Short mmCIF file of C-alpha atoms and ligand atoms in Angstrom, two decimals:
data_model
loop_
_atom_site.label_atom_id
_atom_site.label_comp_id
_atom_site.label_asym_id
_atom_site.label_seq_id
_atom_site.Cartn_x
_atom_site.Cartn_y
_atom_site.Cartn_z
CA UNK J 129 22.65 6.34 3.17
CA UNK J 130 19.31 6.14 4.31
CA UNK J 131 17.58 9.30 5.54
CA UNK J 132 16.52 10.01 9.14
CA UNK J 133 14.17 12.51 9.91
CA UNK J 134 14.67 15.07 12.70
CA UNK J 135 11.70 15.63 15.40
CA UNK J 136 9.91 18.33 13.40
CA UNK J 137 9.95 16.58 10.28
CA UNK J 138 8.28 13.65 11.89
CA UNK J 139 5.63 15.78 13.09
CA UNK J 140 4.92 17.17 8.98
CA UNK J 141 5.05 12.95 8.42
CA UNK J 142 2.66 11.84 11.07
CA UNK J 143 0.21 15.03 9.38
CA UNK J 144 0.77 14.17 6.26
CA UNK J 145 0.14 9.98 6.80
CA UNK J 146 -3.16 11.06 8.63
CA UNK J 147 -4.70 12.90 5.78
CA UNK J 148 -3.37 9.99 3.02
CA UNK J 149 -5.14 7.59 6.20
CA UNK J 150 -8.39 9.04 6.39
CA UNK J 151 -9.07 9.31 2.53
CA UNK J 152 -8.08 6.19 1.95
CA UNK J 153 -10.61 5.09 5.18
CA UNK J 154 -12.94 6.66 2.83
CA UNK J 155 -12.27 5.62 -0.34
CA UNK J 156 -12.58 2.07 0.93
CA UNK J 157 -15.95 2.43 2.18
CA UNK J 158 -17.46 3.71 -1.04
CA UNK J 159 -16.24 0.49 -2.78
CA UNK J 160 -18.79 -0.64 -3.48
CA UNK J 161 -21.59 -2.79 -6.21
CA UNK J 162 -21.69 0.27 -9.36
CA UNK J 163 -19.40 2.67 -8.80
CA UNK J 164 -16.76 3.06 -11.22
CA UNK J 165 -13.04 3.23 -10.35
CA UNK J 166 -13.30 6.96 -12.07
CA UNK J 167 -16.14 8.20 -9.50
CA UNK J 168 -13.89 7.00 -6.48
CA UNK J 169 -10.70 8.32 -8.03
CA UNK J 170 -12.38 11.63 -8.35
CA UNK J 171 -13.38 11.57 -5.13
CA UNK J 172 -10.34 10.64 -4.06
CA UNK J 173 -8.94 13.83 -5.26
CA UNK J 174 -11.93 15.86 -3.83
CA UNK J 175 -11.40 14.53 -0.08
CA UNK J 176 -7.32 15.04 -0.74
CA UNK J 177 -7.62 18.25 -1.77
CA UNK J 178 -10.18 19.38 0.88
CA UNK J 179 -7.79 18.41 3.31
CA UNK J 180 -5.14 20.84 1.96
CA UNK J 181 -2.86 18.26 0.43
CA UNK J 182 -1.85 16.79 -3.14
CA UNK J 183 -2.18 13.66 -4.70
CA UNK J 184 1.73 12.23 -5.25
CA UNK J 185 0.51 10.24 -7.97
CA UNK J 186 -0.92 12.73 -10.23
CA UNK J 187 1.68 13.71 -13.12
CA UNK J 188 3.97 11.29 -11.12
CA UNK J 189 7.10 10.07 -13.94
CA UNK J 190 8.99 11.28 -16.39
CA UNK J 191 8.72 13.27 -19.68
CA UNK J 192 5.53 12.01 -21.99
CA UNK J 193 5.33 8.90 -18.90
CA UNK J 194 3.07 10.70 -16.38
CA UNK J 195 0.58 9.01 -14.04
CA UNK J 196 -2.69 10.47 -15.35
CA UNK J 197 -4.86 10.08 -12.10
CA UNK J 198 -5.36 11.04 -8.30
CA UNK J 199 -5.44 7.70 -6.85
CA UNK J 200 -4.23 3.74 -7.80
CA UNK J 201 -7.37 2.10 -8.35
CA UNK J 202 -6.41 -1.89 -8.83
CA UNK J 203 -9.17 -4.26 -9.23
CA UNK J 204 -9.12 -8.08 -9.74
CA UNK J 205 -6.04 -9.02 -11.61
CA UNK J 206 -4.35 -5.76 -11.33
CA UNK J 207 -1.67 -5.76 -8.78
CA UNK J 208 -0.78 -1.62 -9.08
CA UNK J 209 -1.18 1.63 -10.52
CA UNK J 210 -4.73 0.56 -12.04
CA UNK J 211 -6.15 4.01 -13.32
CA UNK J 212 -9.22 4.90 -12.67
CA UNK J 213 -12.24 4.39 -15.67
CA UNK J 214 -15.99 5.12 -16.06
CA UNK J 215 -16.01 2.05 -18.05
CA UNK J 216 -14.96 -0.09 -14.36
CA UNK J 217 -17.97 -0.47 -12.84
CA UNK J 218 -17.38 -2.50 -9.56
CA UNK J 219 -19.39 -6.10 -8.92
CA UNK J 220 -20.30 -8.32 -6.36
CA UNK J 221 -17.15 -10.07 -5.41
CA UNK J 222 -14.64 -7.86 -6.94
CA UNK J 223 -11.66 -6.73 -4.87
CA UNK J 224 -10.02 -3.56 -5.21
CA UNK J 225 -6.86 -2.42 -3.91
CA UNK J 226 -6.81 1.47 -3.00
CA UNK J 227 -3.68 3.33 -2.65
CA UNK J 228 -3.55 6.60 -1.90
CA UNK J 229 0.07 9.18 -2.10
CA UNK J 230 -0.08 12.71 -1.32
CA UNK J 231 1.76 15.39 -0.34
CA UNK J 232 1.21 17.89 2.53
CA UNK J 233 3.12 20.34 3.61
CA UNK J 234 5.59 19.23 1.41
CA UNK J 235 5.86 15.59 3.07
CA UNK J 236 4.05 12.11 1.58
CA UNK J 237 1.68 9.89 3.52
CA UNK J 238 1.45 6.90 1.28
CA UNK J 239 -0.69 3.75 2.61
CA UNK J 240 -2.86 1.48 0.54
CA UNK J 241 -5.13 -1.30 1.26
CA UNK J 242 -7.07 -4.19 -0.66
CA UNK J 243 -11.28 -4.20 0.31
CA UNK J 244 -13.78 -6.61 -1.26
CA UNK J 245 -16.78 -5.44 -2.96
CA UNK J 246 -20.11 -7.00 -1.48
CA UNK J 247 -19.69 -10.61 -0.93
CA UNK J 248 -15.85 -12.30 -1.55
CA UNK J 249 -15.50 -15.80 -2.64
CA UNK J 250 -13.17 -17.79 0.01
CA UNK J 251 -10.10 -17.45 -2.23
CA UNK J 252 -10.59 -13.87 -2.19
CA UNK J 253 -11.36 -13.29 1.36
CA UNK J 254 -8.12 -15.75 1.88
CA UNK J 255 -5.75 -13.65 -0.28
CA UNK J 256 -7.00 -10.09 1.58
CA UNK J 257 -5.85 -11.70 5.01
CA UNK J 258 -2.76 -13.40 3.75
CA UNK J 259 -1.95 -9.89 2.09
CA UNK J 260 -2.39 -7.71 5.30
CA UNK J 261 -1.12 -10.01 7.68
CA UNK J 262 2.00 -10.34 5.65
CA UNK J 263 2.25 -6.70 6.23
CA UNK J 264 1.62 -6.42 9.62
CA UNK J 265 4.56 -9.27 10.09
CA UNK J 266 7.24 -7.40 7.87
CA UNK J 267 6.32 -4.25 10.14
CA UNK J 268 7.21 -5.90 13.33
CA UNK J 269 10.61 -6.15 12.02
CA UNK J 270 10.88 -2.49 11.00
CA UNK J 271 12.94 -2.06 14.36
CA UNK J 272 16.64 -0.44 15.11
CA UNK J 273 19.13 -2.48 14.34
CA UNK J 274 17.67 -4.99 12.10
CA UNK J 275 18.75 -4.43 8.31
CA UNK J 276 15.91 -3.89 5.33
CA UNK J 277 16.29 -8.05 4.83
CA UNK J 278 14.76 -9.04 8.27
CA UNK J 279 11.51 -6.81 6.80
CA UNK J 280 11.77 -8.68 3.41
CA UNK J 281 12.13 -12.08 4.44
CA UNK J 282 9.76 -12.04 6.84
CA UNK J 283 7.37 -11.14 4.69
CA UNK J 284 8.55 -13.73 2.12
CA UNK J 285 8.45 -16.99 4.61
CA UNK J 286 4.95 -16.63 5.73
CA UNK J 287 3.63 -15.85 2.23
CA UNK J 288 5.52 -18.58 0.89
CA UNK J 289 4.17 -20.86 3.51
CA UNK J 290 0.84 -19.91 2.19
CA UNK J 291 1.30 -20.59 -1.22
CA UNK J 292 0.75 -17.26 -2.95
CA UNK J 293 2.52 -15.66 -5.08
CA UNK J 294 5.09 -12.51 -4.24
CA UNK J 295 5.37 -9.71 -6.92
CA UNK J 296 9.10 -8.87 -7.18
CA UNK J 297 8.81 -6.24 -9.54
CA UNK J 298 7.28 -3.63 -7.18
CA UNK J 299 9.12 -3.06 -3.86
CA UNK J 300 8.80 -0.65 -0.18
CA UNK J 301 11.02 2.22 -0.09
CA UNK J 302 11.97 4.59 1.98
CA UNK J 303 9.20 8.15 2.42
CA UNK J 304 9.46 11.62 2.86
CA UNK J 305 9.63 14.52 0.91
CA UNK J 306 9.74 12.62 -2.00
CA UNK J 307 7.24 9.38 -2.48
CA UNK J 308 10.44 6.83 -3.39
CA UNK J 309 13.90 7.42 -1.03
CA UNK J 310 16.17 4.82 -0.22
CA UNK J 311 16.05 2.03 0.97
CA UNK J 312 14.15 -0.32 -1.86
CA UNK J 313 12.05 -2.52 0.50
CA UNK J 314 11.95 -5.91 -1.46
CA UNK J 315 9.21 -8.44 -0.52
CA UNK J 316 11.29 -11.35 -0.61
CA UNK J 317 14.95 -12.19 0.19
CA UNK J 318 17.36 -13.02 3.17
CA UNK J 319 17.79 -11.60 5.83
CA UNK J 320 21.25 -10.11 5.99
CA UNK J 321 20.50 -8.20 3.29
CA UNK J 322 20.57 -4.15 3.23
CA UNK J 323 21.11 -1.69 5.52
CA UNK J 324 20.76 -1.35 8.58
CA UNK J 325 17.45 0.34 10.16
CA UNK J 326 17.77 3.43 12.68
CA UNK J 327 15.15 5.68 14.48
CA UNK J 328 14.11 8.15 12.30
CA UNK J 329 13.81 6.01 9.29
CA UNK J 330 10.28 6.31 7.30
CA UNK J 331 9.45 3.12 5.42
CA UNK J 332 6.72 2.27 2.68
CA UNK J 333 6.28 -0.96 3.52
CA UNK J 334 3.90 -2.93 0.74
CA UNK J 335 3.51 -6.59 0.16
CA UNK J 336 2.19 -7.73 -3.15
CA UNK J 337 0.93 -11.06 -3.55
CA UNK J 338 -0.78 -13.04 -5.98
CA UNK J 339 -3.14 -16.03 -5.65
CA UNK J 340 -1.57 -17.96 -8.78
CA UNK J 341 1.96 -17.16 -10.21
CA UNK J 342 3.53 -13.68 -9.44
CA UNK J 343 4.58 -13.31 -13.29
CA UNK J 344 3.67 -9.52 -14.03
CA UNK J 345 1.99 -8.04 -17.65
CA UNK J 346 2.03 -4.27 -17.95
CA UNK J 347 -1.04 -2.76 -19.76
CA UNK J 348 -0.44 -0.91 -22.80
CA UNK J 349 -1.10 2.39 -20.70
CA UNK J 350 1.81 2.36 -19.84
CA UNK J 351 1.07 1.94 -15.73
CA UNK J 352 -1.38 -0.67 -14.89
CA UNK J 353 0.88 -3.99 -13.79
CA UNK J 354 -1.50 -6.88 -14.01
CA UNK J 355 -0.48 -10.96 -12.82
CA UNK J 356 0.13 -12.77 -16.11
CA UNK J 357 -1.77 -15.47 -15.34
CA UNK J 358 -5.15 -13.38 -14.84
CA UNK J 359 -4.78 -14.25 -11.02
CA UNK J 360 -6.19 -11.74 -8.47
CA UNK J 361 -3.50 -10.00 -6.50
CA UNK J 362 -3.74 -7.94 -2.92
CA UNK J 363 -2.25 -4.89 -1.49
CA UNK J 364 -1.79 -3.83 1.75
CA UNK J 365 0.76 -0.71 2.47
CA UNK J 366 2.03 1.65 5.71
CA UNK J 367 3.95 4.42 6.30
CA UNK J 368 6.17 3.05 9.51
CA UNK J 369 8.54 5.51 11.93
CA UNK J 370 11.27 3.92 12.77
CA UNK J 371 11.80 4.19 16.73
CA UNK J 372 13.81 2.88 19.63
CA UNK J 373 11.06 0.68 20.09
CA UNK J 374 7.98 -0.42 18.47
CA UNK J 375 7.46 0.58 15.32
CA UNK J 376 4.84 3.16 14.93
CA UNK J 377 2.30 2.72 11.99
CA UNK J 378 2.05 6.63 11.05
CA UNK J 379 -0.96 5.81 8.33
CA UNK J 380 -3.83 4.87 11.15
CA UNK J 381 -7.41 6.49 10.03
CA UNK J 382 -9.08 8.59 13.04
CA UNK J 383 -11.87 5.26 12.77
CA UNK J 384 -9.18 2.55 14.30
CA UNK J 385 -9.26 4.76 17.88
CA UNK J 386 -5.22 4.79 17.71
CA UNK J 387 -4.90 0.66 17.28
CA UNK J 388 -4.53 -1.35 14.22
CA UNK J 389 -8.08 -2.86 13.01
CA UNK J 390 -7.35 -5.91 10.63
CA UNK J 391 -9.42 -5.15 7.51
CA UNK J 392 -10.22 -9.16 7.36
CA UNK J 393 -11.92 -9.43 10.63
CA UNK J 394 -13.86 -6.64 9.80
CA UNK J 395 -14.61 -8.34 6.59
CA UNK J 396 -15.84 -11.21 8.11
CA UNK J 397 -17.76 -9.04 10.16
CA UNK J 398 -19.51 -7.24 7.63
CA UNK J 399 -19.60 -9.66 4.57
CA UNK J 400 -18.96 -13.54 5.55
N1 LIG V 67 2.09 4.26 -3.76
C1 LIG V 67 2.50 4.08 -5.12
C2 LIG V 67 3.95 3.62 -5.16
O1 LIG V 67 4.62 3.63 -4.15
C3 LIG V 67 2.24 5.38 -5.79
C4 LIG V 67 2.70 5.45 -7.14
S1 LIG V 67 2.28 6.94 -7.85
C5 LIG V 67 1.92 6.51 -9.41
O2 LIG V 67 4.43 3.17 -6.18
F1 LIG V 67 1.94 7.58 -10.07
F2 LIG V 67 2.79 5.66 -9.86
F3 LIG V 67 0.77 5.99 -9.41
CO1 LIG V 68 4.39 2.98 -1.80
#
């Protein structure tokens, strides 16, 4: 059974998704040409905990397996749970994918998005907007009434259609008090697959995609998931409320006004 949440508890999501929002707003715009993935994990953790939450991810696992940072820092290659290093120094042309869990009030906001550092080759720029846009399709189908598959496959035929890889190792799941709840939220599969979705519902919803093959090679940390092929790979995630009708995207920084702002127009913007 999936878990809904009741009125109040929404209200302890929506604060919770704000705070992992806003950081992560942050975070993203300090990505940039010589800092290392350690200076914006620890200030990751600063802006967190200044906001009276948690990171989710720190000590995250099980027995001697613990996540040992604040933040997942994933640059180039790295498709998740990249740790943060004063030996990473970020380039020109890198991208990094930011994703920020934490815990307030005893809930979890948990959103994460991919940025490019200073100017972005076109395959790079490409992937970013194939990445996010593949999210913002597999949230329109976060609706009441539709099952988990209509999320998955919609994100699997237009990434398909664009050629890139899908990671099928790492999946969307179900948020709330604890960072992974049912459902699993595959990236990839048929429709009338899983359960059905009702109002109330809190989904993770987080497409992983690959430029070359979506094989995955896990670092000898233990965590950091890397493509195989030494491919880059993107990351775009949301916290979504399940409603009666749109679904609302509870992980919107104060900067977006209330409205979605694609990251790739404003990359364009800024960089192209
Ligand atoms: N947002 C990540 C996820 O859903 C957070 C993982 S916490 C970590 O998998 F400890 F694994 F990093
Ligand atoms: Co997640």
């Amino acid at each position: 059974m999936i878990p809904t949440k009741n009125p109040e508890q929404i209200e302890k999501m929506r604060a919770a998704c704000k705070i992992a929002a806003n950081v992560l707003d942050r975070l993203c715009q300090m990505a940039e040409a010589g800092v290392t993935t350690y200076d914006l994990d620890q200030e990751g953790k600063r802006l967190i905990e200044e906001a009276g939450a948690v990171s989710a991810c720190y000590n995250y696992g099980f027995g001697d397996h613990r996540f040992p940072a604040y933040t997942c820092l994933s640059v180039n290659d790295e498709i998740v749970h990249g740790i943060g290093s004063m030996k990473r120094v970020l380039q020109d042309g890198d991208i990094i994918s930011v994703d920020i869990s934490l815990v307030y009030d005893g809930w979890i906001g948990d959103n994460c998005r991919s940025v490019g550092v200073g100017q972005l080759d076109e395959d790079a720029r490409r992937l970013l907007e194939v990445t996010e846009e593949a999210l913002y399709l597999g949230i329109e189908e976060a609706r009441s009434g539709h099952r988990v598959g209509f999320i998955s496959n919609a994100v699997e035929k237009y990434v398909r259609r664009q050629r890139y890889g899908i990671v099928r190792e790492f999946v969307g799941h179900g948020v709330g008090r604890s960072m992974h709840e049912e459902p699993q939220i595959p990236n990839f599969g048929s429709r009338n697959r899983g359960d059905y979705l009702r109002p109330g519902m809190t989904l993770a919803i987080e497409p992983m995609i690959t430029a070359g093959r979506s094989a995955v090679k896990m670092d000898r940390d233990g965590w950091t998931a890397r493509t195989k092929d030494g491919s880059l790979a993107a990351h775009f995630e949301h916290t979504v409320l399940v409603t009666n009708g749109e679904p609302e995207i509870l992980t919107l920084p104060d900067s977006w006004n209330g409205q979605v702002v694609r990251q790739y127009e404003s990359n364009v913007a800024n960089k192209g």
